[in-house]
Amino acid sequence: INAEYGILTCLPLSYYHFSVMDVIKNTFSGKKEESAAPDVVDVVGAVSGNDSLCSSLSFKQRIIGFICCTTIGILLSIAGGISLFFMQYTVFGVLYSIGNIVTVSGTLFLKGPKKQLKEMFEKTRIVATIVWMVTLVLTLVIAFTLQFPILIILFVIIQSLAFAWYSISYIPFAHKAILSC
């Protein structure tokens, strides 16, 4: 991306004198090296300085933390789905919601809490974020208090749709493509 003109340039990677791994590492570590490479750190959005949840961790350790949280979150959500087959609606709502929280928490290793929250409440994500958070809380409240299966399932469905809409907001033009179908 050419910052001076605001356009995408199609030059061979060899022109920039950097490796893809260096770009990925610098993107998530927040390091800015002087090179002819485009400023990918600012474009992608990475951890800068003390923004990271664990700024003392190496790049590899943060990636491992992200992968672990994401995997655990997905496994918790799957376990919740399995409990639905045994008509354990409270367990379903709790495990699914905690799975979502753990999955999103994984990004804190990459971006840090401040940047993650800032991005969650950007114009393109704010509605999905609020709907996701409200239905997540309502799912847990209903699961622990009323234990009303229909409401638990309804809030999990809304929570899933809001989380999916939030997630695809990170893919350029995905919202427009879906809305045009």
Coordinates of N, CA, C and O in Angstrom, one line a residue:
I1 N 0.9 -1.2 0.0 CA 0.0 0.0 0.0 C 0.9 1.2 0.0 O 1.8 1.3 0.8
N2 N 0.6 2.1 -0.9 CA 1.4 3.3 -1.0 C 0.7 4.4 -0.2 O -0.3 4.9 -0.6
A3 N 1.3 4.7 1.0 CA 0.7 5.7 1.9 C 0.6 7.1 1.3 O -0.3 7.8 1.6
E4 N 1.6 7.4 0.5 CA 1.7 8.7 -0.1 C 0.5 9.0 -1.0 O 0.0 10.1 -1.0
Y5 N 0.1 8.0 -1.8 CA -1.0 8.2 -2.7 C -2.3 7.5 -2.3 O -3.3 7.7 -2.9
G6 N -2.2 6.7 -1.3 CA -3.4 6.0 -0.8 C -3.9 4.9 -1.7 O -5.0 4.7 -1.8
I7 N -2.9 4.3 -2.5 CA -3.3 3.3 -3.4 C -2.6 2.0 -3.2 O -1.5 2.0 -2.6
L8 N -3.1 0.9 -3.7 CA -2.4 -0.4 -3.6 C -1.5 -0.5 -4.8 O -1.9 -0.4 -6.0
T9 N -0.2 -0.8 -4.6 CA 0.7 -0.9 -5.7 C 1.0 -2.4 -5.9 O 1.1 -3.2 -4.9
C10 N 1.2 -2.8 -7.1 CA 1.5 -4.2 -7.4 C 2.9 -4.4 -7.8 O 3.2 -4.5 -9.0
L11 N 3.8 -4.3 -6.9 CA 5.2 -4.5 -7.2 C 5.6 -5.9 -6.7 O 5.1 -6.4 -5.7
P12 N 6.6 -6.5 -7.3 CA 7.1 -7.8 -6.7 C 7.6 -7.7 -5.3 O 8.2 -6.6 -5.0
L13 N 7.5 -8.7 -4.5 CA 7.9 -8.7 -3.1 C 9.4 -8.4 -3.0 O 9.9 -7.8 -2.1
S14 N 10.2 -8.8 -4.0 CA 11.6 -8.6 -4.0 C 12.0 -7.2 -4.0 O 13.0 -6.7 -3.6
Y15 N 11.1 -6.3 -4.6 CA 11.3 -4.9 -4.6 C 11.4 -4.3 -3.2 O 12.2 -3.4 -3.0
Y16 N 10.7 -4.9 -2.3 CA 10.6 -4.3 -0.9 C 11.8 -4.7 0.0 O 12.0 -4.2 1.0
H17 N 12.5 -5.8 -0.3 CA 13.6 -6.3 0.4 C 13.2 -6.6 1.9 O 13.8 -6.2 2.8
F18 N 12.2 -7.5 2.0 CA 11.8 -7.9 3.3 C 11.2 -9.3 3.1 O 10.7 -9.7 2.0
S19 N 11.2 -10.1 4.1 CA 10.5 -11.4 4.0 C 9.1 -11.4 4.6 O 8.8 -10.5 5.5
V20 N 8.3 -12.3 4.2 CA 6.9 -12.3 4.7 C 6.9 -12.6 6.2 O 6.1 -12.0 6.9
M21 N 7.8 -13.5 6.6 CA 7.9 -13.8 8.1 C 8.2 -12.5 8.9 O 7.7 -12.3 10.0
D22 N 9.1 -11.7 8.3 CA 9.5 -10.5 9.0 C 8.3 -9.5 9.2 O 8.1 -8.9 10.2
V23 N 7.5 -9.5 8.1 CA 6.3 -8.6 8.1 C 5.3 -9.1 9.1 O 4.8 -8.4 9.9
I24 N 5.1 -10.5 9.2 CA 4.1 -11.0 10.1 C 4.6 -10.8 11.5 O 3.9 -10.4 12.4
K25 N 5.9 -11.1 11.8 CA 6.5 -10.9 13.1 C 6.4 -9.4 13.5 O 6.0 -9.1 14.6
N26 N 6.7 -8.5 12.6 CA 6.7 -7.1 13.0 C 5.2 -6.6 13.2 O 5.0 -5.8 14.0
T27 N 4.3 -7.2 12.4 CA 2.9 -6.8 12.5 C 2.4 -7.1 13.9 O 1.7 -6.3 14.6
F28 N 2.7 -8.3 14.5 CA 2.2 -8.7 15.8 C 3.0 -8.2 16.9 O 2.6 -8.2 18.1
S29 N 4.3 -7.9 16.7 CA 5.1 -7.4 17.8 C 5.2 -5.9 18.0 O 5.6 -5.4 19.0
G30 N 4.7 -5.2 16.9 CA 4.7 -3.8 17.0 C 6.0 -3.1 16.7 O 6.2 -1.9 16.8
K31 N 7.0 -3.9 16.2 CA 8.3 -3.3 15.8 C 8.2 -2.7 14.5 O 7.5 -3.1 13.6
K32 N 8.9 -1.6 14.4 CA 9.0 -0.9 13.1 C 10.4 -0.8 12.7 O 11.2 -0.1 13.4
E33 N 10.8 -1.5 11.7 CA 12.1 -1.5 11.2 C 12.2 -0.5 10.0 O 11.3 -0.5 9.2
E34 N 13.3 0.1 9.9 CA 13.5 1.0 8.7 C 13.8 0.1 7.5 O 14.8 -0.6 7.5
S35 N 13.0 0.2 6.6 CA 13.2 -0.6 5.3 C 12.3 0.0 4.3 O 11.5 0.9 4.5
A36 N 12.4 -0.5 3.1 CA 11.6 0.0 2.0 C 10.2 -0.6 2.0 O 9.4 -0.4 1.1
A37 N 10.0 -1.5 2.9 CA 8.7 -2.2 3.0 C 7.6 -1.2 3.4 O 7.8 -0.3 4.1
P38 N 6.4 -1.5 2.9 CA 5.3 -0.6 3.3 C 5.0 -0.8 4.8 O 5.4 -1.8 5.4
D39 N 4.4 0.1 5.4 CA 4.2 0.1 6.8 C 3.0 -0.8 7.2 O 1.9 -0.4 7.4
V40 N 3.3 -2.1 7.1 CA 2.3 -3.1 7.3 C 1.8 -3.1 8.8 O 0.6 -3.4 9.1
V41 N 2.6 -2.7 9.7 CA 2.2 -2.7 11.1 C 1.0 -1.8 11.3 O 0.1 -2.2 11.9
D42 N 1.0 -0.6 10.7 CA -0.1 0.3 10.8 C -1.3 -0.2 10.0 O -2.4 0.1 10.4
V43 N -1.1 -0.8 8.9 CA -2.2 -1.2 8.1 C -2.9 -2.4 8.7 O -4.2 -2.4 8.8
V44 N -2.2 -3.4 9.2 CA -2.9 -4.6 9.8 C -3.4 -4.3 11.2 O -4.4 -4.7 11.6
G45 N -2.6 -3.6 12.0 CA -3.0 -3.2 13.3 C -2.4 -4.2 14.3 O -2.8 -5.4 14.4
A46 N -1.3 -3.8 14.9 CA -0.6 -4.8 15.8 C -0.4 -4.2 17.2 O -0.8 -3.1 17.4
V47 N 0.2 -5.0 18.0 CA 0.5 -4.6 19.3 C 1.6 -3.5 19.3 O 2.6 -3.7 18.6
S48 N 1.4 -2.4 20.0 CA 2.5 -1.5 20.0 C 2.9 -1.2 21.5 O 2.0 -0.9 22.3
G49 N 4.1 -1.4 21.8 CA 4.6 -1.1 23.1 C 3.9 -1.8 24.2 O 3.8 -3.0 24.3
N50 N 3.3 -1.0 25.1 CA 2.6 -1.6 26.3 C 1.1 -1.9 26.1 O 0.4 -2.2 27.0
D51 N 0.6 -1.9 24.8 CA -0.7 -2.2 24.5 C -1.0 -3.7 24.7 O -2.1 -4.1 25.0
S52 N 0.0 -4.5 24.6 CA -0.2 -6.0 24.6 C -0.6 -6.4 26.0 O -0.2 -5.9 27.0
L53 N -1.4 -7.4 26.0 CA -1.8 -8.1 27.3 C -0.6 -8.6 28.0 O -0.5 -8.5 29.2
C54 N 0.3 -9.1 27.3 CA 1.6 -9.7 27.8 C 2.7 -9.2 27.0 O 3.3 -9.9 26.2
S55 N 3.1 -8.0 27.2 CA 4.1 -7.3 26.3 C 5.5 -8.0 26.5 O 6.3 -7.8 25.7
S56 N 5.7 -8.7 27.6 CA 7.0 -9.4 27.8 C 7.1 -10.7 27.0 O 8.2 -11.2 26.9
L57 N 6.0 -11.2 26.5 CA 6.0 -12.4 25.7 C 6.6 -12.2 24.3 O 6.4 -11.1 23.7
S58 N 7.3 -13.2 23.8 CA 7.8 -13.1 22.5 C 6.7 -13.3 21.5 O 5.6 -13.6 21.8
F59 N 7.0 -13.0 20.2 CA 6.0 -13.1 19.1 C 5.5 -14.6 19.1 O 4.3 -14.8 19.1
K60 N 6.4 -15.5 19.2 CA 6.0 -16.9 19.2 C 5.0 -17.3 20.4 O 4.0 -18.0 20.2
Q61 N 5.4 -16.8 21.5 CA 4.6 -17.1 22.7 C 3.2 -16.4 22.6 O 2.2 -17.0 23.0
R62 N 3.1 -15.2 22.0 CA 1.8 -14.6 21.8 C 0.9 -15.4 20.8 O -0.3 -15.5 21.0
I63 N 1.6 -15.9 19.8 CA 0.8 -16.7 18.8 C 0.3 -17.9 19.4 O -0.8 -18.3 19.2
I64 N 1.2 -18.6 20.2 CA 0.7 -19.8 21.0 C -0.4 -19.5 21.9 O -1.4 -20.2 22.0
G65 N -0.4 -18.4 22.6 CA -1.4 -17.9 23.5 C -2.7 -17.7 22.7 O -3.8 -18.2 23.2
F66 N -2.6 -17.1 21.6 CA -3.8 -16.9 20.7 C -4.4 -18.2 20.3 O -5.6 -18.4 20.4
I67 N -3.6 -19.1 19.8 CA -4.0 -20.4 19.3 C -4.7 -21.2 20.4 O -5.7 -21.8 20.2
C68 N -4.0 -21.2 21.6 CA -4.6 -21.9 22.7 C -5.9 -21.4 23.1 O -6.9 -22.2 23.3
C69 N -6.1 -20.1 23.3 CA -7.3 -19.5 23.7 C -8.4 -19.8 22.6 O -9.5 -20.2 23.0
T70 N -8.1 -19.7 21.4 CA -9.0 -19.9 20.3 C -9.5 -21.4 20.3 O -10.7 -21.7 20.2
T71 N -8.5 -22.3 20.4 CA -8.8 -23.7 20.4 C -9.7 -24.1 21.6 O -10.7 -24.8 21.5
I72 N -9.3 -23.6 22.8 CA -10.1 -23.9 24.0 C -11.5 -23.3 23.9 O -12.5 -24.0 24.3
G73 N -11.6 -22.1 23.4 CA -12.9 -21.5 23.2 C -13.8 -22.3 22.2 O -15.0 -22.5 22.5
I74 N -13.2 -22.7 21.1 CA -14.0 -23.5 20.2 C -14.4 -24.9 20.8 O -15.6 -25.3 20.7
L75 N -13.5 -25.5 21.5 CA -13.8 -26.8 22.2 C -14.9 -26.6 23.2 O -15.8 -27.5 23.4
L76 N -14.9 -25.5 24.0 CA -16.0 -25.2 25.0 C -17.3 -25.1 24.3 O -18.3 -25.6 24.7
S77 N -17.3 -24.4 23.1 CA -18.5 -24.2 22.4 C -19.1 -25.5 21.8 O -20.3 -25.7 21.8
I78 N -18.2 -26.3 21.3 CA -18.6 -27.6 20.8 C -19.1 -28.5 22.0 O -20.1 -29.2 21.8
A79 N -18.4 -28.5 23.1 CA -18.9 -29.2 24.3 C -20.3 -28.7 24.7 O -21.2 -29.5 25.0
G80 N -20.6 -27.4 24.6 CA -21.9 -26.9 24.8 C -22.9 -27.4 23.8 O -24.0 -27.8 24.2
G81 N -22.5 -27.5 22.6 CA -23.4 -28.0 21.6 C -23.7 -29.5 21.8 O -24.9 -29.9 21.6
I82 N -22.7 -30.3 22.3 CA -23.0 -31.7 22.6 C -23.9 -31.8 23.7 O -24.8 -32.7 23.7
S83 N -23.8 -30.9 24.7 CA -24.7 -31.0 25.9 C -26.1 -30.7 25.5 O -27.1 -31.1 26.2
L84 N -26.3 -30.0 24.4 CA -27.7 -29.7 23.9 C -28.4 -31.0 23.5 O -29.6 -31.2 23.8
F85 N -27.6 -32.0 23.0 CA -28.2 -33.3 22.6 C -28.7 -34.1 23.8 O -29.5 -34.9 23.7
F86 N -28.1 -33.8 25.0 CA -28.5 -34.4 26.2 C -29.5 -33.6 27.0 O -29.8 -33.8 28.2
M87 N -30.1 -32.6 26.4 CA -31.0 -31.6 27.0 C -30.5 -31.0 28.2 O -31.3 -30.7 29.1
Q88 N -29.3 -30.7 28.3 CA -28.7 -29.9 29.4 C -28.6 -28.5 28.9 O -27.5 -28.0 28.6
Y89 N -29.7 -27.8 28.9 CA -29.8 -26.4 28.3 C -28.9 -25.4 29.1 O -28.3 -24.5 28.5
T90 N -28.9 -25.5 30.4 CA -28.1 -24.6 31.2 C -26.6 -24.8 30.9 O -25.9 -23.8 30.6
V91 N -26.1 -26.0 30.8 CA -24.7 -26.3 30.5 C -24.4 -25.8 29.1 O -23.4 -25.3 28.9
F92 N -25.4 -26.0 28.2 CA -25.2 -25.6 26.8 C -25.0 -24.1 26.8 O -24.0 -23.6 26.2
G93 N -25.8 -23.3 27.4 CA -25.7 -21.8 27.4 C -24.5 -21.3 28.0 O -23.8 -20.4 27.5
V94 N -24.1 -21.9 29.1 CA -22.9 -21.5 29.9 C -21.6 -21.9 29.1 O -20.8 -21.0 28.9
L95 N -21.5 -23.1 28.6 CA -20.3 -23.5 27.9 C -20.1 -22.8 26.6 O -19.0 -22.3 26.2
Y96 N -21.3 -22.6 25.9 CA -21.2 -21.9 24.6 C -20.8 -20.4 24.8 O -19.9 -19.9 24.1
S97 N -21.3 -19.8 25.8 CA -21.0 -18.4 26.1 C -19.6 -18.2 26.6 O -18.8 -17.3 26.1
I98 N -19.1 -19.1 27.5 CA -17.7 -19.0 28.0 C -16.8 -19.3 26.8 O -15.7 -18.7 26.7
G99 N -17.2 -20.2 25.9 CA -16.3 -20.5 24.7 C -16.2 -19.3 23.9 O -15.1 -19.0 23.4
N100 N -17.2 -18.5 23.7 CA -17.1 -17.3 22.9 C -16.2 -16.3 23.6 O -15.4 -15.6 22.9
I101 N -16.3 -16.1 24.9 CA -15.5 -15.2 25.7 C -14.0 -15.6 25.5 O -13.1 -14.7 25.3
V102 N -13.7 -16.9 25.7 CA -12.3 -17.3 25.6 C -11.8 -17.1 24.2 O -10.6 -16.7 24.0
T103 N -12.6 -17.4 23.2 CA -12.2 -17.2 21.8 C -11.8 -15.7 21.6 O -10.7 -15.4 21.0
V104 N -12.6 -14.8 22.0 CA -12.3 -13.4 21.8 C -11.1 -13.0 22.6 O -10.3 -12.2 22.2
S105 N -11.0 -13.6 23.8 CA -9.9 -13.2 24.6 C -8.5 -13.6 24.0 O -7.5 -13.0 24.3
G106 N -8.5 -14.5 23.1 CA -7.3 -14.9 22.4 C -6.7 -13.8 21.6 O -5.5 -13.7 21.5
T107 N -7.5 -12.9 21.1 CA -7.0 -11.8 20.3 C -6.3 -10.8 21.2 O -5.5 -9.9 20.7
L108 N -6.5 -10.8 22.5 CA -5.8 -9.9 23.4 C -4.3 -10.2 23.4 O -3.5 -9.3 23.6
F109 N -3.9 -11.4 23.1 CA -2.5 -11.7 22.9 C -1.9 -11.0 21.7 O -0.7 -10.7 21.7
L110 N -2.7 -10.8 20.7 CA -2.2 -10.2 19.5 C -2.3 -8.7 19.5 O -1.4 -8.0 19.1
K111 N -3.4 -8.2 19.9 CA -3.7 -6.8 19.8 C -3.6 -6.0 21.1 O -3.3 -4.8 21.1
G112 N -3.8 -6.7 22.2 CA -3.9 -6.0 23.4 C -5.3 -5.5 23.7 O -6.1 -5.3 22.8
P113 N -5.7 -5.3 25.0 CA -7.0 -5.0 25.4 C -7.5 -3.7 24.8 O -8.6 -3.5 24.4
K114 N -6.7 -2.7 24.9 CA -7.0 -1.3 24.5 C -7.4 -1.3 23.0 O -8.5 -0.8 22.6
K115 N -6.5 -1.8 22.2 CA -6.8 -1.8 20.7 C -8.0 -2.7 20.4 O -8.8 -2.4 19.5
Q116 N -8.1 -3.9 21.0 CA -9.2 -4.8 20.8 C -10.5 -4.1 21.1 O -11.5 -4.1 20.3
L117 N -10.6 -3.5 22.2 CA -11.9 -2.8 22.6 C -12.2 -1.6 21.6 O -13.3 -1.4 21.2
K118 N -11.1 -0.9 21.2 CA -11.3 0.2 20.3 C -11.9 -0.3 19.0 O -12.8 0.3 18.4
E119 N -11.3 -1.4 18.5 CA -11.8 -2.0 17.2 C -13.2 -2.6 17.4 O -14.0 -2.5 16.4
M120 N -13.5 -3.1 18.5 CA -14.8 -3.7 18.7 C -15.9 -2.7 18.6 O -17.1 -3.0 18.2
F121 N -15.6 -1.4 19.0 CA -16.6 -0.4 19.0 C -16.5 0.6 17.9 O -17.0 1.7 17.9
E122 N -15.8 0.2 16.8 CA -15.7 1.0 15.6 C -17.1 1.0 14.9 O -17.9 0.1 15.2
K123 N -17.3 2.0 14.1 CA -18.6 2.2 13.4 C -19.1 0.9 12.7 O -20.3 0.6 12.8
T124 N -18.3 0.1 12.1 CA -18.7 -1.1 11.4 C -19.0 -2.3 12.3 O -19.6 -3.2 11.8
R125 N -18.6 -2.2 13.5 CA -18.7 -3.4 14.4 C -19.6 -3.1 15.7 O -19.9 -4.0 16.4
I126 N -19.9 -1.9 15.9 CA -20.5 -1.5 17.2 C -21.9 -2.2 17.5 O -22.1 -2.7 18.5
V127 N -22.7 -2.3 16.4 CA -24.0 -3.0 16.6 C -23.8 -4.4 16.9 O -24.4 -5.0 17.9
A128 N -23.0 -5.1 16.1 CA -22.7 -6.5 16.3 C -22.1 -6.8 17.7 O -22.5 -7.7 18.4
T129 N -21.2 -5.9 18.1 CA -20.5 -6.0 19.4 C -21.5 -5.9 20.5 O -21.6 -6.7 21.5
I130 N -22.4 -4.9 20.5 CA -23.4 -4.7 21.5 C -24.4 -5.8 21.6 O -24.7 -6.3 22.7
V131 N -24.9 -6.2 20.4 CA -25.8 -7.3 20.4 C -25.2 -8.6 21.0 O -25.8 -9.3 21.7
W132 N -23.9 -8.9 20.6 CA -23.2 -10.1 21.0 C -23.0 -10.0 22.6 O -23.3 -11.0 23.2
M133 N -22.6 -8.9 23.1 CA -22.4 -8.8 24.5 C -23.7 -8.9 25.3 O -23.7 -9.5 26.3
V134 N -24.7 -8.2 24.8 CA -26.0 -8.2 25.6 C -26.6 -9.7 25.6 O -27.0 -10.2 26.6
T135 N -26.5 -10.3 24.4 CA -27.1 -11.7 24.4 C -26.2 -12.7 25.1 O -26.7 -13.6 25.7
L136 N -24.9 -12.4 25.2 CA -24.0 -13.3 26.0 C -24.4 -13.2 27.4 O -24.6 -14.2 28.1
V137 N -24.6 -11.9 27.9 CA -24.9 -11.7 29.3 C -26.3 -12.3 29.6 O -26.5 -13.0 30.6
L138 N -27.3 -12.1 28.7 CA -28.6 -12.6 28.9 C -28.6 -14.1 28.9 O -29.4 -14.7 29.7
T139 N -27.8 -14.7 28.0 CA -27.7 -16.2 28.0 C -27.3 -16.7 29.4 O -27.9 -17.6 29.9
L140 N -26.2 -16.1 29.9 CA -25.7 -16.5 31.2 C -26.7 -16.3 32.4 O -26.9 -17.1 33.2
V141 N -27.4 -15.1 32.3 CA -28.3 -14.8 33.4 C -29.5 -15.8 33.3 O -29.9 -16.3 34.4
I142 N -30.0 -16.0 32.1 CA -31.2 -16.9 32.0 C -30.8 -18.4 32.4 O -31.5 -19.1 33.1
A143 N -29.5 -18.7 32.0 CA -29.1 -20.1 32.3 C -28.9 -20.3 33.8 O -29.2 -21.4 34.3
F144 N -28.4 -19.3 34.5 CA -28.2 -19.5 35.9 C -29.5 -19.2 36.8 O -29.6 -19.7 37.9
T145 N -30.4 -18.4 36.3 CA -31.6 -18.1 37.1 C -32.8 -18.8 36.7 O -33.3 -19.7 37.3
L146 N -33.4 -18.4 35.5 CA -34.7 -19.0 35.1 C -34.6 -20.4 34.5 O -35.5 -21.1 34.6
Q147 N -33.4 -20.7 33.9 CA -33.2 -22.0 33.3 C -34.3 -22.3 32.3 O -34.8 -23.4 32.3
F148 N -34.7 -21.3 31.5 CA -35.8 -21.5 30.5 C -35.1 -21.9 29.2 O -34.5 -21.0 28.5
P149 N -35.3 -23.1 28.7 CA -34.5 -23.6 27.6 C -34.8 -22.8 26.3 O -33.8 -22.6 25.5
I150 N -36.0 -22.4 26.0 CA -36.3 -21.7 24.8 C -35.5 -20.4 24.7 O -34.9 -20.0 23.7
L151 N -35.5 -19.7 25.8 CA -34.7 -18.4 25.9 C -33.2 -18.6 25.7 O -32.6 -17.9 25.1
I152 N -32.7 -19.7 26.4 CA -31.3 -19.9 26.3 C -30.9 -20.2 24.8 O -30.0 -19.6 24.3
I153 N -31.7 -21.1 24.2 CA -31.4 -21.4 22.8 C -31.6 -20.1 21.9 O -30.7 -19.9 21.0
L154 N -32.6 -19.4 22.1 CA -32.8 -18.1 21.3 C -31.6 -17.2 21.5 O -31.1 -16.7 20.5
F155 N -31.2 -16.9 22.7 CA -30.1 -16.0 23.0 C -28.8 -16.6 22.4 O -27.9 -15.8 21.9
V156 N -28.6 -17.9 22.4 CA -27.4 -18.4 21.8 C -27.4 -18.3 20.3 O -26.4 -18.0 19.7
I157 N -28.5 -18.4 19.7 CA -28.6 -18.2 18.3 C -28.3 -16.8 17.9 O -27.5 -16.5 17.0
I158 N -28.9 -15.8 18.6 CA -28.7 -14.4 18.4 C -27.2 -14.1 18.6 O -26.6 -13.4 17.8
Q159 N -26.7 -14.7 19.7 CA -25.3 -14.5 20.1 C -24.4 -15.0 18.9 O -23.4 -14.3 18.5
S160 N -24.7 -16.1 18.4 CA -23.9 -16.7 17.3 C -24.0 -15.9 16.0 O -22.9 -15.6 15.4
L161 N -25.1 -15.4 15.7 CA -25.3 -14.5 14.5 C -24.5 -13.2 14.7 O -23.8 -12.7 13.8
A162 N -24.6 -12.6 15.9 CA -23.9 -11.4 16.1 C -22.4 -11.6 16.1 O -21.7 -10.8 15.5
F163 N -21.9 -12.7 16.6 CA -20.5 -13.0 16.6 C -20.0 -13.2 15.2 O -18.9 -12.8 14.9
A164 N -20.8 -13.9 14.4 CA -20.4 -14.2 13.0 C -20.4 -12.8 12.3 O -19.4 -12.6 11.5
W165 N -21.3 -12.0 12.5 CA -21.4 -10.7 11.8 C -20.2 -9.8 12.2 O -19.5 -9.2 11.4
Y166 N -19.9 -9.9 13.5 CA -18.7 -9.2 14.0 C -17.4 -9.7 13.4 O -16.5 -9.0 12.9
S167 N -17.3 -11.0 13.3 CA -16.1 -11.7 12.8 C -15.8 -11.3 11.3 O -14.7 -11.1 10.9
I168 N -16.9 -11.4 10.5 CA -16.7 -11.1 9.1 C -16.4 -9.6 8.8 O -16.0 -9.3 7.7
S169 N -16.6 -8.8 9.8 CA -16.4 -7.4 9.6 C -14.9 -7.1 9.4 O -14.4 -6.1 8.9
Y170 N -14.0 -8.1 9.8 CA -12.6 -8.0 9.5 C -12.2 -8.4 8.1 O -11.1 -8.2 7.7
I171 N -13.1 -8.9 7.4 CA -12.9 -9.3 6.0 C -13.4 -8.2 5.1 O -14.5 -7.8 5.1
P172 N -12.4 -7.6 4.3 CA -12.8 -6.4 3.5 C -14.0 -6.8 2.5 O -14.0 -7.8 1.9
F173 N -15.0 -5.9 2.5 CA -16.2 -6.0 1.7 C -17.1 -7.2 1.9 O -18.0 -7.4 1.2
A174 N -16.9 -7.9 3.0 CA -17.7 -9.1 3.3 C -19.1 -8.7 3.6 O -20.1 -9.4 3.2
H175 N -19.3 -7.6 4.4 CA -20.7 -7.2 4.8 C -21.5 -6.9 3.5 O -22.6 -7.3 3.3
K176 N -20.8 -6.1 2.6 CA -21.5 -5.7 1.4 C -21.8 -6.9 0.5 O -22.9 -7.0 -0.1
A177 N -20.9 -7.9 0.4 CA -21.1 -9.1 -0.4 C -22.3 -9.9 0.2 O -23.2 -10.3 -0.6
I178 N -22.4 -10.0 1.5 CA -23.5 -10.8 2.1 C -24.8 -10.0 1.9 O -25.8 -10.6 1.6
L179 N -24.8 -8.7 2.1 CA -26.0 -8.0 2.0 C -26.6 -7.9 0.5 O -27.7 -7.7 0.3
S180 N -25.7 -8.1 -0.4 CA -26.1 -8.0 -1.8 C -26.6 -9.3 -2.3 O -27.2 -9.4 -3.4
C181 N -26.5 -10.4 -1.5 CA -27.1 -11.7 -2.0 C -28.6 -11.7 -1.9 O -29.2 -11.1 -1.1

